[in-house]
Coordinates of C-alpha atoms in Angstrom, one line a residue:
M17 CA 181.0 33.9 137.4
A18 CA 184.1 32.8 139.2
G19 CA 182.6 29.8 141.0
I20 CA 184.9 27.2 139.4
G21 CA 187.9 29.3 140.1
F22 CA 187.3 29.3 143.8
A23 CA 186.8 25.6 143.9
L24 CA 190.0 25.0 142.1
R25 CA 191.8 27.4 144.4
R26 CA 190.7 25.5 147.4
L27 CA 191.9 22.3 145.8
A28 CA 195.3 23.8 145.1
Q29 CA 195.6 25.0 148.7
Q30 CA 195.7 21.5 150.0
D31 CA 199.1 20.5 151.2
L32 CA 199.6 17.8 148.6
L33 CA 201.6 17.9 145.3
S34 CA 198.9 15.9 143.6
A35 CA 196.3 18.4 144.7
N36 CA 198.2 21.2 143.0
L37 CA 198.7 19.2 139.8
R38 CA 195.0 18.2 139.7
S39 CA 194.0 21.8 140.3
F40 CA 196.0 23.2 137.4
G41 CA 195.0 20.2 135.2
H42 CA 191.3 20.9 135.8
A43 CA 191.9 24.6 135.3
A44 CA 193.5 24.0 131.9
V45 CA 190.5 22.0 130.8
A46 CA 188.0 24.5 132.2
A47 CA 189.8 27.5 130.6
S48 CA 190.8 25.9 127.2
G49 CA 188.9 22.7 126.9
P50 CA 187.7 23.0 123.3
W51 CA 191.2 23.9 122.1
L52 CA 192.9 21.2 124.1
F53 CA 190.3 18.7 123.0
T54 CA 190.9 19.5 119.3
I55 CA 194.6 19.6 119.3
I56 CA 194.9 16.3 121.2
A57 CA 192.3 14.6 119.1
L58 CA 193.7 15.8 115.8
S59 CA 197.3 15.0 116.7
G60 CA 196.4 11.6 117.9
I61 CA 194.3 10.8 114.9
E62 CA 197.0 12.0 112.5
M63 CA 199.7 10.0 114.1
M64 CA 197.5 6.9 114.2
I65 CA 196.0 6.8 110.7
G66 CA 197.2 9.9 108.9
K67 CA 199.2 7.8 106.4
V68 CA 196.4 5.3 106.0
V69 CA 193.7 7.7 104.9
G70 CA 196.0 9.8 102.7
R71 CA 197.1 13.4 102.9
E72 CA 194.2 14.8 100.8
A73 CA 191.6 13.2 103.1
W74 CA 193.4 14.4 106.2
E75 CA 193.7 18.0 105.0
R76 CA 190.1 18.0 104.0
F77 CA 189.0 16.9 107.5
A78 CA 191.3 19.3 109.3
V79 CA 190.2 22.3 107.2
I80 CA 186.5 21.5 107.9
V81 CA 187.3 21.5 111.7
I82 CA 189.1 24.8 111.4
Y83 CA 186.2 26.4 109.4
N84 CA 183.7 25.2 112.0
F85 CA 185.7 26.7 114.8
S86 CA 186.0 29.9 112.9
F87 CA 182.2 30.1 112.1
S88 CA 181.1 29.0 115.5
M89 CA 183.3 31.3 117.5
V90 CA 182.3 34.5 115.7
A91 CA 178.6 33.6 115.6
A92 CA 178.6 32.6 119.3
G93 CA 180.6 35.6 120.5
P94 CA 177.8 38.1 120.8
I95 CA 175.4 35.6 122.2
V96 CA 177.8 34.2 124.8
M97 CA 178.7 37.7 126.1
V98 CA 175.1 38.7 126.6
V99 CA 174.2 35.3 128.2
T100 CA 177.2 35.5 130.5
R101 CA 176.1 38.9 131.8
S102 CA 172.5 37.8 132.1
L103 CA 173.5 34.7 134.0
S104 CA 175.8 36.7 136.2
D105 CA 173.1 39.1 137.0
A106 CA 170.7 36.2 137.9
I107 CA 173.4 34.7 140.2
F108 CA 173.8 38.1 141.9
R109 CA 170.1 38.3 142.5
K110 CA 170.2 34.7 143.8
D111 CA 167.5 33.8 141.4
T112 CA 168.6 31.3 138.8
R113 CA 165.2 29.8 138.0
G114 CA 165.4 31.0 134.5
S115 CA 168.8 29.6 133.8
I116 CA 167.8 26.4 131.9
G117 CA 165.3 28.3 129.8
M118 CA 168.0 30.9 129.1
L119 CA 170.4 28.1 128.0
L120 CA 167.9 26.5 125.6
G121 CA 166.7 29.9 124.2
A122 CA 170.3 30.9 123.6
M123 CA 171.1 27.6 122.0
A124 CA 168.1 27.9 119.7
L125 CA 169.2 31.5 118.8
L126 CA 172.8 30.3 118.1
Y127 CA 171.6 27.4 116.0
G128 CA 169.5 29.9 113.9
V129 CA 172.5 32.1 113.3
L130 CA 174.7 29.1 112.5
A131 CA 172.1 27.7 110.1
L132 CA 172.1 31.0 108.2
V133 CA 175.8 30.5 107.6
G134 CA 176.3 26.8 107.6
I135 CA 173.4 25.6 105.5
P136 CA 174.2 27.8 102.4
F137 CA 177.9 27.2 102.7
Y138 CA 177.9 23.5 103.2
G139 CA 174.7 22.9 101.3
F140 CA 175.5 24.8 98.1
V141 CA 179.0 26.3 98.0
V142 CA 181.4 23.5 98.7
D143 CA 181.9 20.4 96.7
M144 CA 181.1 17.5 99.1
S145 CA 179.1 14.3 99.3
T146 CA 175.8 14.4 101.1
S147 CA 177.1 12.6 104.2
E148 CA 180.0 14.9 104.4
R149 CA 177.8 18.0 104.1
L150 CA 175.5 16.7 107.0
L151 CA 178.4 15.8 109.3
S152 CA 180.1 19.2 108.7
L153 CA 176.8 20.9 109.7
V154 CA 176.4 18.7 112.8
C155 CA 180.0 19.4 113.8
L156 CA 179.5 23.1 113.4
F157 CA 176.4 23.1 115.6
V158 CA 178.0 21.0 118.3
I159 CA 181.1 23.1 118.5
G160 CA 178.9 26.2 118.7
A161 CA 176.8 24.7 121.5
I162 CA 180.0 23.9 123.5
W163 CA 181.1 27.5 123.5
L164 CA 177.7 28.4 124.9
V165 CA 177.5 25.6 127.5
A166 CA 181.0 26.5 128.7
T167 CA 179.5 29.8 129.9
F168 CA 177.3 28.0 132.3
M169 CA 180.0 25.5 133.5
T170 CA 182.2 28.5 134.5
A171 CA 179.6 29.5 137.2
L172 CA 179.5 26.0 138.6
K173 CA 182.1 24.3 141.0
S174 CA 182.0 20.8 139.3
Y175 CA 185.5 21.0 137.8
G176 CA 185.6 17.2 137.8
T177 CA 182.6 17.0 135.5
V178 CA 184.2 19.4 133.0
S179 CA 187.5 17.5 132.9
L180 CA 185.6 14.1 132.7
A181 CA 183.4 15.4 129.9
F182 CA 186.4 16.4 127.7
A183 CA 188.4 13.4 128.6
I184 CA 185.6 11.0 127.5
G185 CA 184.9 13.1 124.4
T186 CA 188.6 13.2 123.4
G187 CA 189.1 9.5 123.9
L188 CA 185.9 8.6 122.0
A189 CA 186.9 11.0 119.1
F190 CA 190.2 9.4 118.9
V191 CA 189.0 5.8 118.9
L192 CA 186.0 6.4 116.6
A193 CA 187.8 8.6 114.1
S194 CA 190.7 6.1 113.9
A195 CA 188.3 3.2 113.4
L196 CA 185.9 4.9 111.0
G197 CA 188.6 6.8 109.1
R198 CA 190.3 3.6 108.0
R199 CA 187.1 2.5 106.3
F200 CA 185.3 5.7 105.2
G201 CA 188.2 8.2 104.8
E202 CA 187.4 11.8 105.6
V203 CA 183.7 11.0 106.2
G204 CA 184.8 8.5 108.9
L205 CA 187.3 11.0 110.5
L206 CA 184.7 13.7 110.7
G207 CA 181.9 11.3 112.0
G208 CA 184.2 10.0 114.8
F209 CA 185.4 13.5 115.7
T210 CA 181.9 14.8 115.8
A211 CA 180.7 11.9 117.9
G212 CA 183.4 12.7 120.5
L213 CA 182.4 16.4 120.6
T214 CA 178.7 15.4 120.9
T215 CA 179.5 13.2 123.9
T216 CA 181.3 16.0 125.6
L217 CA 178.4 18.4 125.0
F218 CA 175.8 15.9 126.4
V219 CA 177.8 15.3 129.6
L220 CA 178.2 19.1 130.1
C221 CA 174.5 19.7 129.5
A222 CA 173.5 16.9 131.9
R223 CA 175.6 18.5 134.7
I224 CA 174.1 21.8 134.1
F225 CA 170.5 20.3 134.2
V226 CA 171.4 18.7 137.6
E227 CA 172.8 22.0 139.0
Y228 CA 169.8 24.0 137.8
P229 CA 166.8 21.8 138.5
H230 CA 164.3 24.3 137.3
E231 CA 161.5 24.2 134.7
V232 CA 161.9 25.8 131.4
V233 CA 160.4 29.3 131.7
Q234 CA 160.7 32.3 129.4
P235 CA 163.5 30.8 127.3
F236 CA 163.9 34.1 125.2
A237 CA 163.5 36.6 128.1
F238 CA 167.3 37.3 127.9
L239 CA 166.8 38.8 124.4
S240 CA 165.9 42.1 125.9
N241 CA 169.4 42.3 127.4
F242 CA 170.8 42.7 123.8
R243 CA 169.5 46.2 124.0
R244 CA 170.7 46.8 127.5
Y245 CA 174.1 45.2 126.9
W246 CA 174.6 46.0 123.3
E247 CA 178.2 47.0 123.9
L248 CA 179.0 43.4 125.2
A249 CA 177.4 41.8 122.2
L250 CA 179.7 43.9 119.9
V251 CA 182.7 43.1 122.1
G252 CA 182.0 39.3 121.6
L253 CA 181.8 39.9 117.8
F254 CA 184.9 42.1 117.5
Y255 CA 187.0 40.0 119.8
N256 CA 186.3 36.7 118.2
A257 CA 186.6 38.1 114.8
A258 CA 189.9 39.7 115.7
I259 CA 191.3 36.3 116.7
W260 CA 190.4 35.0 113.2
V261 CA 190.7 38.0 110.8
D262 CA 194.5 37.3 110.2
K263 CA 193.7 33.7 109.2
W264 CA 190.9 34.8 107.0
I265 CA 193.3 37.1 105.1
M266 CA 196.0 34.5 104.9
W267 CA 193.6 32.1 103.3
F268 CA 193.8 34.3 100.2
A269 CA 197.6 34.9 100.4
P270 CA 200.2 33.1 98.3
G271 CA 200.8 29.6 99.6
R272 CA 197.1 28.9 100.1
V273 CA 195.4 25.7 99.1
V274 CA 191.7 25.3 98.2
I275 CA 189.8 22.3 99.7
A276 CA 186.4 21.0 98.5
G277 CA 186.3 23.6 95.7
A278 CA 185.5 26.6 97.9
M279 CA 187.4 26.4 101.2
P280 CA 190.7 28.2 101.0
A281 CA 193.2 27.6 103.8
H282 CA 196.9 28.3 104.5
P283 CA 198.3 25.2 106.1
V284 CA 201.7 26.7 107.0
Y285 CA 200.2 29.8 108.7
D286 CA 197.2 28.0 110.2
G287 CA 199.2 25.2 111.7
A288 CA 201.8 27.5 113.2
M289 CA 199.4 29.9 114.7
F290 CA 197.2 27.0 116.0
L291 CA 200.2 25.6 117.9
A292 CA 201.3 29.0 119.1
C293 CA 197.9 29.7 120.6
L294 CA 198.5 26.7 122.9
S295 CA 201.2 28.7 124.7
I296 CA 198.6 30.9 126.3
V297 CA 197.1 28.0 128.3
P298 CA 199.5 28.4 131.3
S299 CA 198.3 32.0 131.6
T300 CA 194.7 31.2 131.4
V301 CA 195.2 28.5 134.1
L302 CA 196.7 31.1 136.4
M303 CA 194.0 33.6 135.7
L304 CA 191.3 31.1 136.6
V305 CA 192.9 29.7 139.8
A306 CA 194.6 32.7 141.3
V307 CA 194.2 35.9 139.4
E308 CA 190.4 36.1 138.9
T309 CA 189.6 34.8 142.4
R310 CA 192.0 37.2 144.2
F311 CA 190.8 40.2 142.1
H312 CA 187.2 39.2 142.7
E313 CA 187.7 39.4 146.4
H314 CA 189.2 42.9 146.3
F315 CA 186.5 43.9 143.9
L316 CA 183.8 42.8 146.2
R317 CA 185.3 44.4 149.2
F318 CA 185.5 47.7 147.4
Y319 CA 181.9 47.8 146.5
R320 CA 180.4 46.1 149.7
D321 CA 182.2 48.7 151.8
I322 CA 180.6 51.5 149.7
E323 CA 177.2 49.9 150.3
N324 CA 177.9 49.8 154.0
H325 CA 178.7 53.5 154.1
A326 CA 182.5 53.2 154.5
T327 CA 184.5 56.4 155.1
I328 CA 186.4 58.0 152.2
V329 CA 189.7 56.8 153.9
Q330 CA 188.6 53.2 153.8
I331 CA 187.3 53.5 150.2
R332 CA 190.6 54.9 149.0
A333 CA 192.4 52.2 150.9
N334 CA 190.3 49.5 149.2
L335 CA 190.9 51.1 145.8
G336 CA 194.6 51.1 146.5
A337 CA 194.4 47.3 147.4
L338 CA 192.4 46.7 144.2
M339 CA 195.0 48.5 142.0
R340 CA 197.8 46.7 143.7
S341 CA 196.1 43.4 143.1
A342 CA 195.6 44.2 139.5
A343 CA 199.3 45.3 139.1
G344 CA 200.6 42.2 140.9
D345 CA 198.3 40.0 138.7
F346 CA 199.6 41.7 135.5
R347 CA 203.2 41.2 136.6
H348 CA 202.7 37.5 137.5
I349 CA 201.0 36.7 134.2
A350 CA 203.7 38.6 132.3
M351 CA 206.5 36.6 134.0
L352 CA 204.8 33.3 133.4
Q353 CA 204.0 34.1 129.8
L354 CA 207.6 35.4 129.2
V355 CA 209.0 32.0 130.4
T356 CA 206.5 30.1 128.3
C357 CA 207.2 32.2 125.3
Y358 CA 211.0 31.8 125.7
L359 CA 210.6 28.0 125.9
A360 CA 208.3 27.9 122.9
I361 CA 210.7 29.9 120.8
L362 CA 213.6 27.7 122.0
V363 CA 211.9 24.4 121.1
A364 CA 210.1 25.6 118.0
P365 CA 212.0 23.5 115.5
G366 CA 211.5 20.3 117.5
L367 CA 207.8 21.1 118.2
I368 CA 207.0 21.8 114.6
G369 CA 208.8 18.6 113.6
L370 CA 206.8 16.6 116.1
A371 CA 203.6 18.1 114.6
R372 CA 204.9 17.1 111.1
G373 CA 205.2 20.6 109.9
G374 CA 207.7 22.1 107.5
I375 CA 210.6 24.3 108.5
E376 CA 208.8 27.3 107.1
M377 CA 206.4 27.2 109.9
V378 CA 209.1 27.8 112.6
P379 CA 209.4 31.7 112.2
I380 CA 205.6 32.0 112.0
F381 CA 205.2 29.9 115.1
R382 CA 207.8 32.1 116.9
F383 CA 205.9 35.3 116.0
G384 CA 202.7 33.6 117.1
A385 CA 204.2 32.7 120.5
L386 CA 205.4 36.3 121.0
A387 CA 201.9 37.5 120.1
A388 CA 200.3 35.0 122.4
M389 CA 202.3 36.6 125.3
F390 CA 200.9 40.0 124.5
H391 CA 197.4 38.5 123.9
S392 CA 197.3 36.8 127.4
L393 CA 198.0 40.2 129.0
L394 CA 195.4 41.9 126.9
L395 CA 193.0 39.2 127.9
L396 CA 193.7 40.0 131.6
L397 CA 193.1 43.7 131.1
L398 CA 189.8 43.0 129.2
G399 CA 188.8 40.8 132.2
I400 CA 189.5 43.7 134.6
A401 CA 187.5 46.1 132.4
A402 CA 184.6 43.6 132.4
Y403 CA 184.6 43.2 136.2
L404 CA 184.5 47.0 136.5
D405 CA 181.8 47.2 133.9
F406 CA 183.8 49.5 131.5
R407 CA 181.8 48.3 128.5
R408 CA 182.5 51.2 126.2
L409 CA 186.3 50.8 126.9
M410 CA 186.0 47.1 126.1
L411 CA 184.2 47.8 122.9
G412 CA 186.9 50.3 121.8
L413 CA 189.7 48.0 122.6
T414 CA 188.2 45.0 120.8
A415 CA 187.4 47.1 117.8
A416 CA 190.9 48.4 117.7
F417 CA 192.3 44.9 118.0
F418 CA 190.2 43.8 115.0
S419 CA 191.1 46.8 112.9
L420 CA 194.8 46.5 113.7
N421 CA 195.0 42.8 113.1
A422 CA 193.2 43.1 109.7
S423 CA 195.2 46.1 108.4
L424 CA 198.6 44.9 109.6
T425 CA 198.1 41.4 108.3
L426 CA 197.1 42.8 104.9
L427 CA 200.4 44.9 105.0
S428 CA 202.4 41.8 106.0
V429 CA 201.0 39.9 103.0
T430 CA 202.0 42.6 100.6
L431 CA 205.6 42.7 102.1
G432 CA 206.2 39.0 101.4
A433 CA 206.3 35.6 103.1
E434 CA 209.1 36.6 105.6
Y435 CA 206.7 39.0 107.2
H436 CA 203.8 36.5 107.8
G437 CA 202.9 36.6 111.4
Y438 CA 204.0 40.2 112.0
G439 CA 200.4 41.5 111.7
Y440 CA 199.0 39.5 114.6
L441 CA 202.1 40.2 116.6
F442 CA 202.0 44.0 116.3
A443 CA 198.3 44.1 116.6
T444 CA 198.4 42.4 120.0
L445 CA 201.3 44.6 121.1
V446 CA 199.7 47.9 120.2
T447 CA 196.3 47.0 121.6
L448 CA 198.0 45.9 124.8
V449 CA 199.7 49.2 125.2
I450 CA 196.4 51.1 124.6
A451 CA 194.6 48.8 127.0
F452 CA 197.2 49.1 129.7
V453 CA 197.0 52.9 129.6
K454 CA 193.2 53.2 129.4
V455 CA 192.5 50.6 132.1
S456 CA 195.0 52.2 134.4
Q457 CA 193.4 55.6 133.9
F458 CA 189.9 54.2 134.4
T459 CA 190.8 52.2 137.5
A460 CA 192.5 55.2 139.1
R461 CA 189.2 57.2 138.6
L462 CA 187.0 54.3 139.9
T463 CA 185.8 56.2 142.9
Y464 CA 184.6 59.1 140.8
L465 CA 183.1 56.7 138.2
T466 CA 181.2 54.8 141.0
F467 CA 179.7 57.9 142.7
I468 CA 179.2 60.3 139.8
A469 CA 179.7 59.0 136.2
N470 CA 177.9 55.6 136.7
N471 CA 175.4 56.9 139.2
S472 CA 172.0 56.9 137.6
S473 CA 170.5 59.2 140.3
V474 CA 173.1 61.8 139.5
R475 CA 172.5 61.5 135.7

């Protein structure tokens, strides 16, 4: 699935400064497109017409977007993980004829899940006008579809299309939301923002249909993989729920506000953590362009030499190179994220002021930036575990991440406002330590796992 990473690495290797800048820019969009789209669009819209539509309308619009991100990520997590593995298996077999059918079938399944959550919530629970209810539902479905489509885009090499899709969508969202928001308030803001997202989705889908020019066959054949890869489905659920569980808990903590009668939110905590999550973008760029591609090459060499009956000396040498590559990647990500975290902490007051936040957001943002540093390293270790097919290990780590974030955030709420953000911080730190120990142990035993523990003929 590292296709786009290799294309971006070749672009970065050109002896031009502009080539490196373009490579990292495209990688940022490919790795964090939805997040970047949202923060740029929301920031631009607020600066443009935030005072015109009024604070209440703006908060109502922003909370709907946050809820849609939350619902869609958790609902899409299990489906995206299983579809990713199914598509990866198809690429390995060099048979992608069922890819378009898989995309449409997975989208139908995702829409069914989102409908079970979105229709009751927006249809009967919240206090909204009919047009606002419908637009909220459409926005939810579009965001969910983008999470799914991004899986297929990762396997392609058309990084230009990915960047173009998000650029067009962001620009359109900004223009339409600004124009419609002046006249229709939060309904206009939501309509314009959703139109931009929809444009991005259509451009991405069009590119996928071009790259996979096959007929739609057996759209739900991938469903059988939920039984085969049930651990990955739970990984997707636990990991995405772990990202949001501290926000869910804080929505019922002191300092919350209630929007539309039934949508609690914590603007101080949500805003600070949302900005802090952006500090992870440099690490995800490095993972996509350099780390994943380099590790991928060592990974292939290890297993291909085994298939070609390499000697034990060569196998051990390849394993040593694989472990050195993983250790070097961990060190590079740690250094980059440490510098990013230091700068984020340093400029926190100015950055929060630029985002029009209050001074109470600064300590939460700093805790969030520290947590993002640990989170980026955890993400790298989960990626290594995924490459080596340590599914049970991934499940244990993501379940621990979810449990720790929930329990420690609850504890921080009881301790008072000065401890807000500690839950996410220590949850990522503890999970990272556990992941580092377990992934190191499993990787060191990779030869035994390959020949004995994961060998179906031996079992």
